[in-house]
Short mmCIF file of C-alpha atoms and ligand atoms in Angstrom, two decimals:
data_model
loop_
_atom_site.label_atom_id
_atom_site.label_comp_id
_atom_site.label_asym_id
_atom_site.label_seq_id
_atom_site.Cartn_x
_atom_site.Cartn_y
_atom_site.Cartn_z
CA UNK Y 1 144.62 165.11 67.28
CA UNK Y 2 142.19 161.84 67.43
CA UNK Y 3 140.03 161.71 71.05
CA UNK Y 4 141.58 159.30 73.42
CA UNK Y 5 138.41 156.88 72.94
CA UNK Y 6 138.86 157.21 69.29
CA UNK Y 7 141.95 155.79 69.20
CA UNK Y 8 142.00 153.35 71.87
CA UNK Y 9 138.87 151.54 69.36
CA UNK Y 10 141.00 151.97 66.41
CA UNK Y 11 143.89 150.39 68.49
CA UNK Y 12 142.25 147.33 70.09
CA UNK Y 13 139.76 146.67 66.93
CA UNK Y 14 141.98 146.84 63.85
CA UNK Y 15 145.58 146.79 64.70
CA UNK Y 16 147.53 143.13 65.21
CA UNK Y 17 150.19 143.96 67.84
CA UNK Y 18 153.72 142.11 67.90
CA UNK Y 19 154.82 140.08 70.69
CA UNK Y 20 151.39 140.97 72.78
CA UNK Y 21 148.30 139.06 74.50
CA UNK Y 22 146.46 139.64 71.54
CA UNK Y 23 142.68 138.61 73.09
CA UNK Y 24 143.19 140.77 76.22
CA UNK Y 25 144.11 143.40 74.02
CA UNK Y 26 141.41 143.29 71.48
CA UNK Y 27 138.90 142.94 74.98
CA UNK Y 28 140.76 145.89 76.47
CA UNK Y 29 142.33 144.04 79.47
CA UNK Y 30 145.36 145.22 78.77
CA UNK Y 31 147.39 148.82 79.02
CA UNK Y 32 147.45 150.26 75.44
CA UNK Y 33 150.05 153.16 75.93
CA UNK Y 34 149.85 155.32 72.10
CA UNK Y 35 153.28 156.96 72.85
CA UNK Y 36 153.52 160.51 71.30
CA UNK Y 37 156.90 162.38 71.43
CA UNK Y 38 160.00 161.57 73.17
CA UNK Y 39 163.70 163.43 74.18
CA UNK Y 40 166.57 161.95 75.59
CA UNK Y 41 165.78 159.01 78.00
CA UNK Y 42 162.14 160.81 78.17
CA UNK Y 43 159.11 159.14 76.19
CA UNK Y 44 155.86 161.07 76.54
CA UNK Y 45 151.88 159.34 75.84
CA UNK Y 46 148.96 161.44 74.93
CA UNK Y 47 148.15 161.54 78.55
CA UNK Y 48 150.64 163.64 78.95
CA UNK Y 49 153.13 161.12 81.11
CA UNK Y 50 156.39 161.77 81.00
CA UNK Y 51 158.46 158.21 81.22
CA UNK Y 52 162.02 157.43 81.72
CA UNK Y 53 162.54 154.45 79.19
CA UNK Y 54 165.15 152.57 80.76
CA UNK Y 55 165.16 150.10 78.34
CA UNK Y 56 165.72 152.43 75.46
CA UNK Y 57 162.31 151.44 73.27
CA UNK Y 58 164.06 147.70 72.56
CA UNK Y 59 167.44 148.37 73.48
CA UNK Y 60 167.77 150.65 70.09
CA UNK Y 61 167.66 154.40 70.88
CA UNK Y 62 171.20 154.16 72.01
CA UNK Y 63 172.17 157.93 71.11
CA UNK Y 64 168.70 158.57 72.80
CA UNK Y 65 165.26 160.47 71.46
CA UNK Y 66 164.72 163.69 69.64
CA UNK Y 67 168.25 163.80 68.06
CA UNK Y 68 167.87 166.93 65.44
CA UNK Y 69 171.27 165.81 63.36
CA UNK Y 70 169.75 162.56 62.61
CA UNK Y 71 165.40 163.87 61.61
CA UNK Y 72 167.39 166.47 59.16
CA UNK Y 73 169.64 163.99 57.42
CA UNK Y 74 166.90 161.83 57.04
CA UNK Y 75 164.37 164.75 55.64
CA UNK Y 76 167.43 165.74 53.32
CA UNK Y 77 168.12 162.46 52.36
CA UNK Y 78 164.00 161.94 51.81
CA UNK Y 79 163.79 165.13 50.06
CA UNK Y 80 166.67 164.45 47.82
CA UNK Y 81 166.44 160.66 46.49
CA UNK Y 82 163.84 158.72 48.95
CA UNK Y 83 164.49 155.57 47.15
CA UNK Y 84 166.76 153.48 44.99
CA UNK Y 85 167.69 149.94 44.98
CA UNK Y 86 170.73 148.33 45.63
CA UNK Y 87 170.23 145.60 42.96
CA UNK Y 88 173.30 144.88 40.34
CA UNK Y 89 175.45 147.47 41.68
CA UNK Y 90 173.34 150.44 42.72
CA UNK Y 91 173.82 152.44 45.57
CA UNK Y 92 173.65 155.59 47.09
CA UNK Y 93 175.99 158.03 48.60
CA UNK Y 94 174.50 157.16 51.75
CA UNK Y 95 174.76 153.52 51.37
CA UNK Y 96 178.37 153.40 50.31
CA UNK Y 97 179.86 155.72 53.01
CA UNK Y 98 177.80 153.92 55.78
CA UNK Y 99 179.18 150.76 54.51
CA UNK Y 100 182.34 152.14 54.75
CA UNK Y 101 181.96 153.86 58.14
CA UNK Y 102 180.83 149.99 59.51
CA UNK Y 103 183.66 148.63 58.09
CA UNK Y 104 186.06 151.17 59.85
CA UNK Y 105 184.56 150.40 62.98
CA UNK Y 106 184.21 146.43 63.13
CA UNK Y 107 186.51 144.13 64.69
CA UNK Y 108 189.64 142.74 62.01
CA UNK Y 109 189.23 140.64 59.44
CA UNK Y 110 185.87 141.79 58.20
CA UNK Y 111 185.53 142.48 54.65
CA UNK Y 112 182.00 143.56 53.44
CA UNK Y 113 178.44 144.52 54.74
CA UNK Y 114 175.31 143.51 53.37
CA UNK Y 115 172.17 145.62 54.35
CA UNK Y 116 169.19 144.46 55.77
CA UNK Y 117 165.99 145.45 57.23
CA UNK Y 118 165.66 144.30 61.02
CA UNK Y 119 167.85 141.83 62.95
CA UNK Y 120 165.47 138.50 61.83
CA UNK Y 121 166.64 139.56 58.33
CA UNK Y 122 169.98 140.02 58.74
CA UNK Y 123 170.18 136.27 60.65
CA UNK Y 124 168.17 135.15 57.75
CA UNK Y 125 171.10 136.59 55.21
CA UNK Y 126 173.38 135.00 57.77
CA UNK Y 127 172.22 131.50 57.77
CA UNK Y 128 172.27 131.44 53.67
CA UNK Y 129 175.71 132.91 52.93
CA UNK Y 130 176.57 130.23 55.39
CA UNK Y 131 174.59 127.53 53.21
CA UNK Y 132 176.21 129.19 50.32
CA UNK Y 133 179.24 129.01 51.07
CA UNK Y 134 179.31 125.54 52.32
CA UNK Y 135 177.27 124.53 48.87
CA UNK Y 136 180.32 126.50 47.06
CA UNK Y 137 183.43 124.96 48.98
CA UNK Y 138 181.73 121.21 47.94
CA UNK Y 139 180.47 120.21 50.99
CA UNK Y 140 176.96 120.25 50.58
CA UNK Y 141 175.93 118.05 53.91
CA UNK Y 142 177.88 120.88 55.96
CA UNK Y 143 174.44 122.55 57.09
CA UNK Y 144 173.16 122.56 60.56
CA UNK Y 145 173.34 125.31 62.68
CA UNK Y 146 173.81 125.87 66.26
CA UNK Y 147 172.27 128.32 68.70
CA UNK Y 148 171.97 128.08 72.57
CA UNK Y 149 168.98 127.84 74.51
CA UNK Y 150 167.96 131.47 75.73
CA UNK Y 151 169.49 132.96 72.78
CA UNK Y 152 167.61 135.30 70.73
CA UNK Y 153 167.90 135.67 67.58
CA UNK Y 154 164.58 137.21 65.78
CA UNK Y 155 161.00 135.70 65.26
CA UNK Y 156 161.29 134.46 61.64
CA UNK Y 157 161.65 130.77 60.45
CA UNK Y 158 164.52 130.25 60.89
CA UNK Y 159 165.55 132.68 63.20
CA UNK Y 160 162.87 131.87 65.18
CA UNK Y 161 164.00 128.60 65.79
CA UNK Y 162 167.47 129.79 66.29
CA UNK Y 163 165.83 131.49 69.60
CA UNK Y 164 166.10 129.49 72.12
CA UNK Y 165 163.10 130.59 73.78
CA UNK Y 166 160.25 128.49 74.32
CA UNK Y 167 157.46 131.36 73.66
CA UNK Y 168 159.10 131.91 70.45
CA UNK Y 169 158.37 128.16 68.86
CA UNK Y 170 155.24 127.62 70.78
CA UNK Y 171 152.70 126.82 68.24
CA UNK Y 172 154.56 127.67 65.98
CA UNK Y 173 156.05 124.30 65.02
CA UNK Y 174 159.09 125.61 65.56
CA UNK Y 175 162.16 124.73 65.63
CA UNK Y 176 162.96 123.63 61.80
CA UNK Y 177 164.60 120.98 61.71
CA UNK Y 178 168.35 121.28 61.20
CA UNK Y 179 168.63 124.03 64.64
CA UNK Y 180 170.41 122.90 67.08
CA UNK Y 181 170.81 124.04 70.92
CA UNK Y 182 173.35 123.90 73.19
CA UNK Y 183 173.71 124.78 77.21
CA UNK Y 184 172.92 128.70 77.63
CA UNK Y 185 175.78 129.86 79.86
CA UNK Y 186 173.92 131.04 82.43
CA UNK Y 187 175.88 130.62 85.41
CA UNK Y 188 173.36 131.41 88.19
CA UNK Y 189 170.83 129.05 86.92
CA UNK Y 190 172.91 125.92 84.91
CA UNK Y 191 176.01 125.44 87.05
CA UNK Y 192 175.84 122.86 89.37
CA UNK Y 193 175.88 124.33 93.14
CA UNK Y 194 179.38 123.01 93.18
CA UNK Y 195 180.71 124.33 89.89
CA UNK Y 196 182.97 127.93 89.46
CA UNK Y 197 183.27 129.74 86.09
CA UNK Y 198 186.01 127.66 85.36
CA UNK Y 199 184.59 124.44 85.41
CA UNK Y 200 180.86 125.63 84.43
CA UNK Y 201 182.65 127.04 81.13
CA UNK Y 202 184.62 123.73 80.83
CA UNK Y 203 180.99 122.00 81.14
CA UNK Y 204 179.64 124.19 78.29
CA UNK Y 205 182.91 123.48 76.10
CA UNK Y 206 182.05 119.59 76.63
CA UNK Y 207 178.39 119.54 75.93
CA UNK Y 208 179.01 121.52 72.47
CA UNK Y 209 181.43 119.13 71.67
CA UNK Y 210 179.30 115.75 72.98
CA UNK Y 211 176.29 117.70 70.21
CA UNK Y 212 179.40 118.32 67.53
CA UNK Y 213 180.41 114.84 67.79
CA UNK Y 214 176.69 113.32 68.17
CA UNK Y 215 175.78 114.97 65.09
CA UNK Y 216 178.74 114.92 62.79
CA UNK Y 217 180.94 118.11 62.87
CA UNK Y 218 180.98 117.54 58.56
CA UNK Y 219 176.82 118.53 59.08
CA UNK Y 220 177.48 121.62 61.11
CA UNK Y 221 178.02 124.63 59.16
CA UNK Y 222 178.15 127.59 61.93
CA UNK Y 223 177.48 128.70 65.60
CA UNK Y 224 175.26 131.50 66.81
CA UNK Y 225 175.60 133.15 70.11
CA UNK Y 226 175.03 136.74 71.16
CA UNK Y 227 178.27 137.96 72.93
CA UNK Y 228 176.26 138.83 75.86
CA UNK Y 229 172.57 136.67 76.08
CA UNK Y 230 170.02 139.94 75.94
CA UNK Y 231 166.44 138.92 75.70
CA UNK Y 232 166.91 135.66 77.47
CA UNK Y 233 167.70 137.16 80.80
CA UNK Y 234 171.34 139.88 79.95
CA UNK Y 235 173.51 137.20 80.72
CA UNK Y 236 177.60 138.17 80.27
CA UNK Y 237 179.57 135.07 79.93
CA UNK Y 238 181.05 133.68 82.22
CA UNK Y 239 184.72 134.59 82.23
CA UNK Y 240 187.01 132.63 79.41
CA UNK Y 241 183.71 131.12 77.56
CA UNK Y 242 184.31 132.50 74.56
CA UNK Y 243 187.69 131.52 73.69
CA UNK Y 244 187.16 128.38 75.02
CA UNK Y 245 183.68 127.45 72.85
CA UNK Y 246 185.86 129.58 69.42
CA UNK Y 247 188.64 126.94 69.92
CA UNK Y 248 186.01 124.04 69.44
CA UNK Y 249 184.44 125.74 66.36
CA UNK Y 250 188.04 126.20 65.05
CA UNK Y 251 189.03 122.50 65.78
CA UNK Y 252 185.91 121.35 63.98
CA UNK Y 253 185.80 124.30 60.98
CA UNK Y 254 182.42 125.71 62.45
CA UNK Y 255 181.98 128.83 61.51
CA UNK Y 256 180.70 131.43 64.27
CA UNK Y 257 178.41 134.31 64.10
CA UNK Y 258 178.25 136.68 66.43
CA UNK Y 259 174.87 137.95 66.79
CA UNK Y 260 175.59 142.17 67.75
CA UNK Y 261 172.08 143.18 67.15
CA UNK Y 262 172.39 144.61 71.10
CA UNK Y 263 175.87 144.90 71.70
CA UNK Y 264 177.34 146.35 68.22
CA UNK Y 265 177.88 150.41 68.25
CA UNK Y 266 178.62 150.37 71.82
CA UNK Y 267 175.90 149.15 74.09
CA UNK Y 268 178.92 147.68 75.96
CA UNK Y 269 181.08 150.38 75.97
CA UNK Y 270 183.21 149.24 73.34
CA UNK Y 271 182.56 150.03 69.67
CA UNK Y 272 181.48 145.59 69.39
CA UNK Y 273 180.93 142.77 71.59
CA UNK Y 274 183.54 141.04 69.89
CA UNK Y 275 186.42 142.84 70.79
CA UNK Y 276 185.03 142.97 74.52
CA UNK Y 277 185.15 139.68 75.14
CA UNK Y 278 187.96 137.91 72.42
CA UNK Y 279 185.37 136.59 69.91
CA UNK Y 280 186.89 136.49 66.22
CA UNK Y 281 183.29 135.98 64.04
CA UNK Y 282 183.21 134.83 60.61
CA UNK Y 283 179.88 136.88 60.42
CA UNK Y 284 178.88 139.66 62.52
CA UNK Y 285 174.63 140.52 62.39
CA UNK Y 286 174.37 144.30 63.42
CA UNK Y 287 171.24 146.37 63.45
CA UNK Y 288 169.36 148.05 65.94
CA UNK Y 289 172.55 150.56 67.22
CA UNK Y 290 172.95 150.94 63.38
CA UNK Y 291 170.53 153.60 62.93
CA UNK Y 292 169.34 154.00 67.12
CA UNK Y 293 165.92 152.89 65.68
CA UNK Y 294 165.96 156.39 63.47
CA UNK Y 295 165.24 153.98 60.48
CA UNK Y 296 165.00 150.41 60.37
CA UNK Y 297 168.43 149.12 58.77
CA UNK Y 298 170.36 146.29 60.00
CA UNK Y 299 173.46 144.34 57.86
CA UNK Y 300 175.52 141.44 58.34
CA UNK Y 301 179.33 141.99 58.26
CA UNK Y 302 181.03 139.57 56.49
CA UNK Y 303 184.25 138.33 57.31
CA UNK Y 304 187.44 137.40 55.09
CA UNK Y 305 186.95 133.61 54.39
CA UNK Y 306 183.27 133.85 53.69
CA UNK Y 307 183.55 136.64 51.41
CA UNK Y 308 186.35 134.31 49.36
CA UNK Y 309 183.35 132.08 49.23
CA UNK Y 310 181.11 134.67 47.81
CA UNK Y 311 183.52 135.95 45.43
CA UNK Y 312 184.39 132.34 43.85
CA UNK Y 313 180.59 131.65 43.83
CA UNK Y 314 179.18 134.18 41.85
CA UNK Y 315 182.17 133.68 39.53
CA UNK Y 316 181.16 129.85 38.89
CA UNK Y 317 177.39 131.02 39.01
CA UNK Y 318 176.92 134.44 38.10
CA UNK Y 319 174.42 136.68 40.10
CA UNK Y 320 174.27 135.88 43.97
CA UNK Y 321 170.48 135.44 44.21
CA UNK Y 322 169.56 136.86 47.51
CA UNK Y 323 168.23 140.94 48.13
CA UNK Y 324 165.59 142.44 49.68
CA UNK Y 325 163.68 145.69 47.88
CA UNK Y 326 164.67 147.98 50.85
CA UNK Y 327 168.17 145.84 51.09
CA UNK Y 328 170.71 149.82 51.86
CA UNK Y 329 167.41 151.96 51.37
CA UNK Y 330 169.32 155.32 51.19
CA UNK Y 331 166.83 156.95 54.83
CA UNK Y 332 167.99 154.02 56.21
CA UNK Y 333 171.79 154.80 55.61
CA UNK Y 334 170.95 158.03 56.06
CA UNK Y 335 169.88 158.17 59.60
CA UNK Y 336 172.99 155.07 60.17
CA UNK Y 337 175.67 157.89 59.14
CA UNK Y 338 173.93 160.35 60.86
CA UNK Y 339 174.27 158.40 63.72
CA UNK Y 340 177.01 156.84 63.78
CA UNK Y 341 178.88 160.72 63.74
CA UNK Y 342 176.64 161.95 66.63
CA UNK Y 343 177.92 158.49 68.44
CA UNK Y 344 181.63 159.52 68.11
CA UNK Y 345 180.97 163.57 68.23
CA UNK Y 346 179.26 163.20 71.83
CA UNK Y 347 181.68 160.31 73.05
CA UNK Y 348 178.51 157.95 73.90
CA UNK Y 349 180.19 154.58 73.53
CA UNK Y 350 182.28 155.59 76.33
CA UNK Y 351 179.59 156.97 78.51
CA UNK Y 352 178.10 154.00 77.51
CA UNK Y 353 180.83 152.47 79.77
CA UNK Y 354 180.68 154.65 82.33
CA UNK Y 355 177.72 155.60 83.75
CA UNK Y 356 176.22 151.69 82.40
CA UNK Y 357 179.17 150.54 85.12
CA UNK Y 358 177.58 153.26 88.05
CA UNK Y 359 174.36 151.81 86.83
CA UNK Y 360 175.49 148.31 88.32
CA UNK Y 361 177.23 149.35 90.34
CA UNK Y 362 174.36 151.46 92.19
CA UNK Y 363 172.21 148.55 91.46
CA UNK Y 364 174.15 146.28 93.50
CA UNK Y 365 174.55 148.43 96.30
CA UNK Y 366 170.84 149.11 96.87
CA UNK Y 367 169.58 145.76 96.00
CA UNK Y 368 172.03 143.28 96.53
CA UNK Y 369 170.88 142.01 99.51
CA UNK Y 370 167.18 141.80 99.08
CA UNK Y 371 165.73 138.64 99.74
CA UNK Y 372 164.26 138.68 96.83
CA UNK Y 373 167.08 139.68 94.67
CA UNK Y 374 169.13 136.54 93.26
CA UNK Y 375 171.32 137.98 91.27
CA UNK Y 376 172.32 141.35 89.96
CA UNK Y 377 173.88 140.98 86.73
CA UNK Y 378 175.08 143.15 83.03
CA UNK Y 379 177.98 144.78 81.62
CA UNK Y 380 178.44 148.32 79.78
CA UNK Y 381 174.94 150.05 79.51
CA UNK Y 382 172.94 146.53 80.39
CA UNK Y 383 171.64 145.18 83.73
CA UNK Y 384 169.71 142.55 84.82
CA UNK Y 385 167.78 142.30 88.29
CA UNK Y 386 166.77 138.53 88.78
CA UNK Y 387 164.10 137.87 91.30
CA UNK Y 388 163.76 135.11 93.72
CA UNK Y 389 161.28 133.77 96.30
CA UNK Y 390 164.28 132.84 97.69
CA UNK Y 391 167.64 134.57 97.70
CA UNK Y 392 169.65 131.47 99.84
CA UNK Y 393 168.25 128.37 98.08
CA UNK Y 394 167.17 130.73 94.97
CA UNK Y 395 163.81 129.09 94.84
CA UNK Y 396 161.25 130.27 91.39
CA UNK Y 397 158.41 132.60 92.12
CA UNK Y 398 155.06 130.75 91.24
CA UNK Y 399 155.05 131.75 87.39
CA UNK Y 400 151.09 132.20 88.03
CA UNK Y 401 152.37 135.57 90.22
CA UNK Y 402 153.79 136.80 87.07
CA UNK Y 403 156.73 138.66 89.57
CA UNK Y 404 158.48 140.33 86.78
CA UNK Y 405 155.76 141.97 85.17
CA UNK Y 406 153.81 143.15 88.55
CA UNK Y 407 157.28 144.70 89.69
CA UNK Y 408 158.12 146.46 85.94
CA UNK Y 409 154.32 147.85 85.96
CA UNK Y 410 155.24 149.33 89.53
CA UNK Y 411 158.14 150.42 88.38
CA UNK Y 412 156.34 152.65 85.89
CA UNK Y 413 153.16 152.82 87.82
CA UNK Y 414 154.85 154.65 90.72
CA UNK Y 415 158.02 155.68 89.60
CA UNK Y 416 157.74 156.33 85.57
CA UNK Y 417 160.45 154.35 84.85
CA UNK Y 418 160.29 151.89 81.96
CA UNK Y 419 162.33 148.47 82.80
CA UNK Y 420 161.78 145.44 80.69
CA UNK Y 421 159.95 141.95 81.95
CA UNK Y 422 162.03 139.65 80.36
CA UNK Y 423 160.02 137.04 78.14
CA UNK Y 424 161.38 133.94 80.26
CA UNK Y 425 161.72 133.82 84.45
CA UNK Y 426 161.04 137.06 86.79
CA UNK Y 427 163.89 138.94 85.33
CA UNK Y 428 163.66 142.92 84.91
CA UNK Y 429 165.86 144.46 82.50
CA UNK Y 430 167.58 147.81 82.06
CA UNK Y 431 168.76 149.07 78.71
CA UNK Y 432 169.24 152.75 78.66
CA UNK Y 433 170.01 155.33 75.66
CA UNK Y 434 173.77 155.91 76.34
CA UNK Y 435 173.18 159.74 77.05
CA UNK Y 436 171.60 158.64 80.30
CA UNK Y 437 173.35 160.80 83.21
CA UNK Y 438 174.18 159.54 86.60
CA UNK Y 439 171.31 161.23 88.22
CA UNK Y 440 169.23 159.36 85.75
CA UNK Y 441 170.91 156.44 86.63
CA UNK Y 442 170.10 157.03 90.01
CA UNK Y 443 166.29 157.50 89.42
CA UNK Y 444 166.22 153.99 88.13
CA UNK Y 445 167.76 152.46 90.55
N1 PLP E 501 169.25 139.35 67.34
C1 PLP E 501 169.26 139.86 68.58
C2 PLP E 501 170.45 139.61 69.46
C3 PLP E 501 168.19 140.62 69.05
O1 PLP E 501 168.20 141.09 70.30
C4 PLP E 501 167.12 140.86 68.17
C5 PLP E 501 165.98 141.66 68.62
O2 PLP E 501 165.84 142.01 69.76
C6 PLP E 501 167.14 140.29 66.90
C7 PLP E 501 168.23 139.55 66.51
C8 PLP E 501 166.00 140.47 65.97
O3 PLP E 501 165.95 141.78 65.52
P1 PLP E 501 164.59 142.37 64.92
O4 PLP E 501 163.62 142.43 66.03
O5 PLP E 501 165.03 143.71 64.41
O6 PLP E 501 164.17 141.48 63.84
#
């Protein structure tokens, strides 16, 4: 094994971190945690400091860490054929029956997967088959898309102006033009004091249709949304939004996406996001509860009326040019079949459910009426704690205090629990593998 010191050079001199302060880093101001072996909800660093990740790495180890079943059908699958493409036809065993395991799964009306990478990839495929499909049905000025503000939707170009997340266009020029946002519905923080769900959702149906009709609905081609907000804060909807914001797209021929990077495979205690809360997607993005993070794979599910429009465009034009190299890479699908079996074998979607509601559940009873607690929030296995100055008038820390990220460092500092800082207000958020028990559960809280 390298020496500690070794490593920590190696670290903070030649390796570019994602999403990180990269100049503290590099001058060692910052904690640089090499993580070495994990089990269950337990991650373990080469200090020897046993952690319970209650955020499950990025809300991806759903079926949680160590899992035998899925290392050995990987090796096999390694040992066996490490590689092929998926180019004019190809595929693998694995490929093929994972596509056909996703399609079992997914909410009606889907037709076909693609496979990706990551979840920026998969939005990437998204956003062309939309242009595609818009260029193939004639109407070539169809094109804009819209996402809401706190939505996440990956760090690329064009995903990373579908974000809606300031730190993610900061510098970066971004958004592209041709992204549009609409109101996040985030009741605690965008309703007016006076507002219920009711009307707050009947506010976010009007100011997607005052955008549709600013803009032209004949230049909008689709609608992104996550069917619960993760990164920007786990925000559920509030009740009836989705149906009501789907009618609009209908009304206008919008197509909508449904972004299930988080909540596909049962983060929310049903199999998709979709089917928990009404939503009927033209697209669906999955990936990280694909594989639990065994492998990166992601895909994009295709519905009915787009795949029409895939089908009638590659007959006028021949060979759909889009594909990645590792597009269905066979340890990929692998580790997604592997996992996807271990998923139904130990019934984890539905303890998903369960113990993610005690999680709440216990939340709110210990914290609810902190001072400093605003607003205890999630659904299935995801839970938000947002913190105020002020619990009655729900005043902002300073931002200078950095709130969330002092209380989620003493949260591992003195308890070894890993909860997540969310990138935008003091909001700390809890993610867990879905084999977490209640007496794990209860340690977090
Ligand atoms: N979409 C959603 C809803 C996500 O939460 C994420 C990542 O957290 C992405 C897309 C991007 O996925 P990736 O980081 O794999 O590119």
């Amino acid at each position: 094994m390298l020496r500690n010191d070794q490593i920590d050079k190696w670290d903070r001199d030649h390796f570019l971190h994602p999403s990180t302060h990269l100049a503290q880093h590099a001058r060692g101001e910052s904690p640089n945690r090499i993580v070495r072996t994990a089990s269950g909800v337990f991650i373990e660093d080469r200090d020897g400091n046993r952690l319970l990740d209650a955020f499950a790495g990025l809300y991806c180890v759903n079926i949680g860490y160590g899992r035998q079943e899925v290392a050995e059908a990987i090796a096999e699958q390694a040992r066996e054929l490490a590689y092929y493409h998926a180019y004019a036809g190809h595929g693998t065993e694995a490929s093929v029956t994972l596509a056909q395991m996703v399609l079992e799964r997914a909410p009606k009306g889907m037709s076909k997967v693609y496979f990706g990478l990551g979840g920026s990839d998969a939005n990437e495929t998204n956003i062309k088959l939309v242009w595609y499909y818009n260029n193939i049905l004639g109407r070539p000025e169809k094109k804009k898309i819209i996402s809401r503000w706190r939505g996440y939707h990956g760090s690329g170009l064009v995903t990373g102006s579908l974000t809606g997340l300031e730190l993610f266009h900061k510098k970066f020029d971004l958004p592209l033009d041709g992204i549009l946002h609409t109101t996040s519905p985030y009741f605690y923080r965008r309703a007016d004091p006076s507002q219920d769900e009711a009307a707050f959702v009947a506010q976010c149906v009007a100011d997607l249709e005052e955008l549709i009709d600013r803009e032209g609905a004949d230049t909008i081609a689709a609608f992104i949304g996550e069917p619960l907000m993760g990164t920007g804060g786990i925000v559920p909807p509030p009740k009836g939004y989705w149906p009501a914001i789907q009618a609009v797209l209908d009304r206008h021929d919008i197509l909508l996406i449904a972004d299930e990077v988080v909540t596909g495979f049962g983060r929310l205690g049903t199999m998709f996001g979709s089917d928990h809360y009404g939503i009927r997607p033209d697209i669906i993005t999955i990936a990280k509860g694909l594989t639990s993070a065994y492998a990166p794979l992601s895909g994009s599910i295709v519905g009915e009326k787009v795949w029409k429009g895939l089908e009638k465009g590659t007959d006028e034009n021949g060979v759909l040019g889009h594909g990645w190299t590792y597009s269905a890479h066979p340890i990929g699908a692998a580790a997604g079949v592997a996992n996807l079996q271990l998923l139904d074998k130990l019934n984890l979607v539905e303890n998903a459910g369960t113990v993610g509601a005690y999680l709440n559940q216990s939340m709110r009873e210990a914290l609810g009426d902190h001072p400093n607690v605003g607003e205890i929030r999630g659904d299935g296995m995801l839970c938000a704690v947002e913190l105020v100055a002020d619990s009655d008038t729900r005043r902002f820390f300073d931002a200078s205090d950095k709130i969330g990220i002092q209380v989620s460092a003493a949260m591992l500092a003195d308890h070894k629990v890993i909860a997540r800082a969310m990138p935008q207000g003091d909001i700390i958020g809890f993610a867990p593998p879905f084999c977490l028990t209640r007496a794990e559960a209860d340690s977090v809280v």
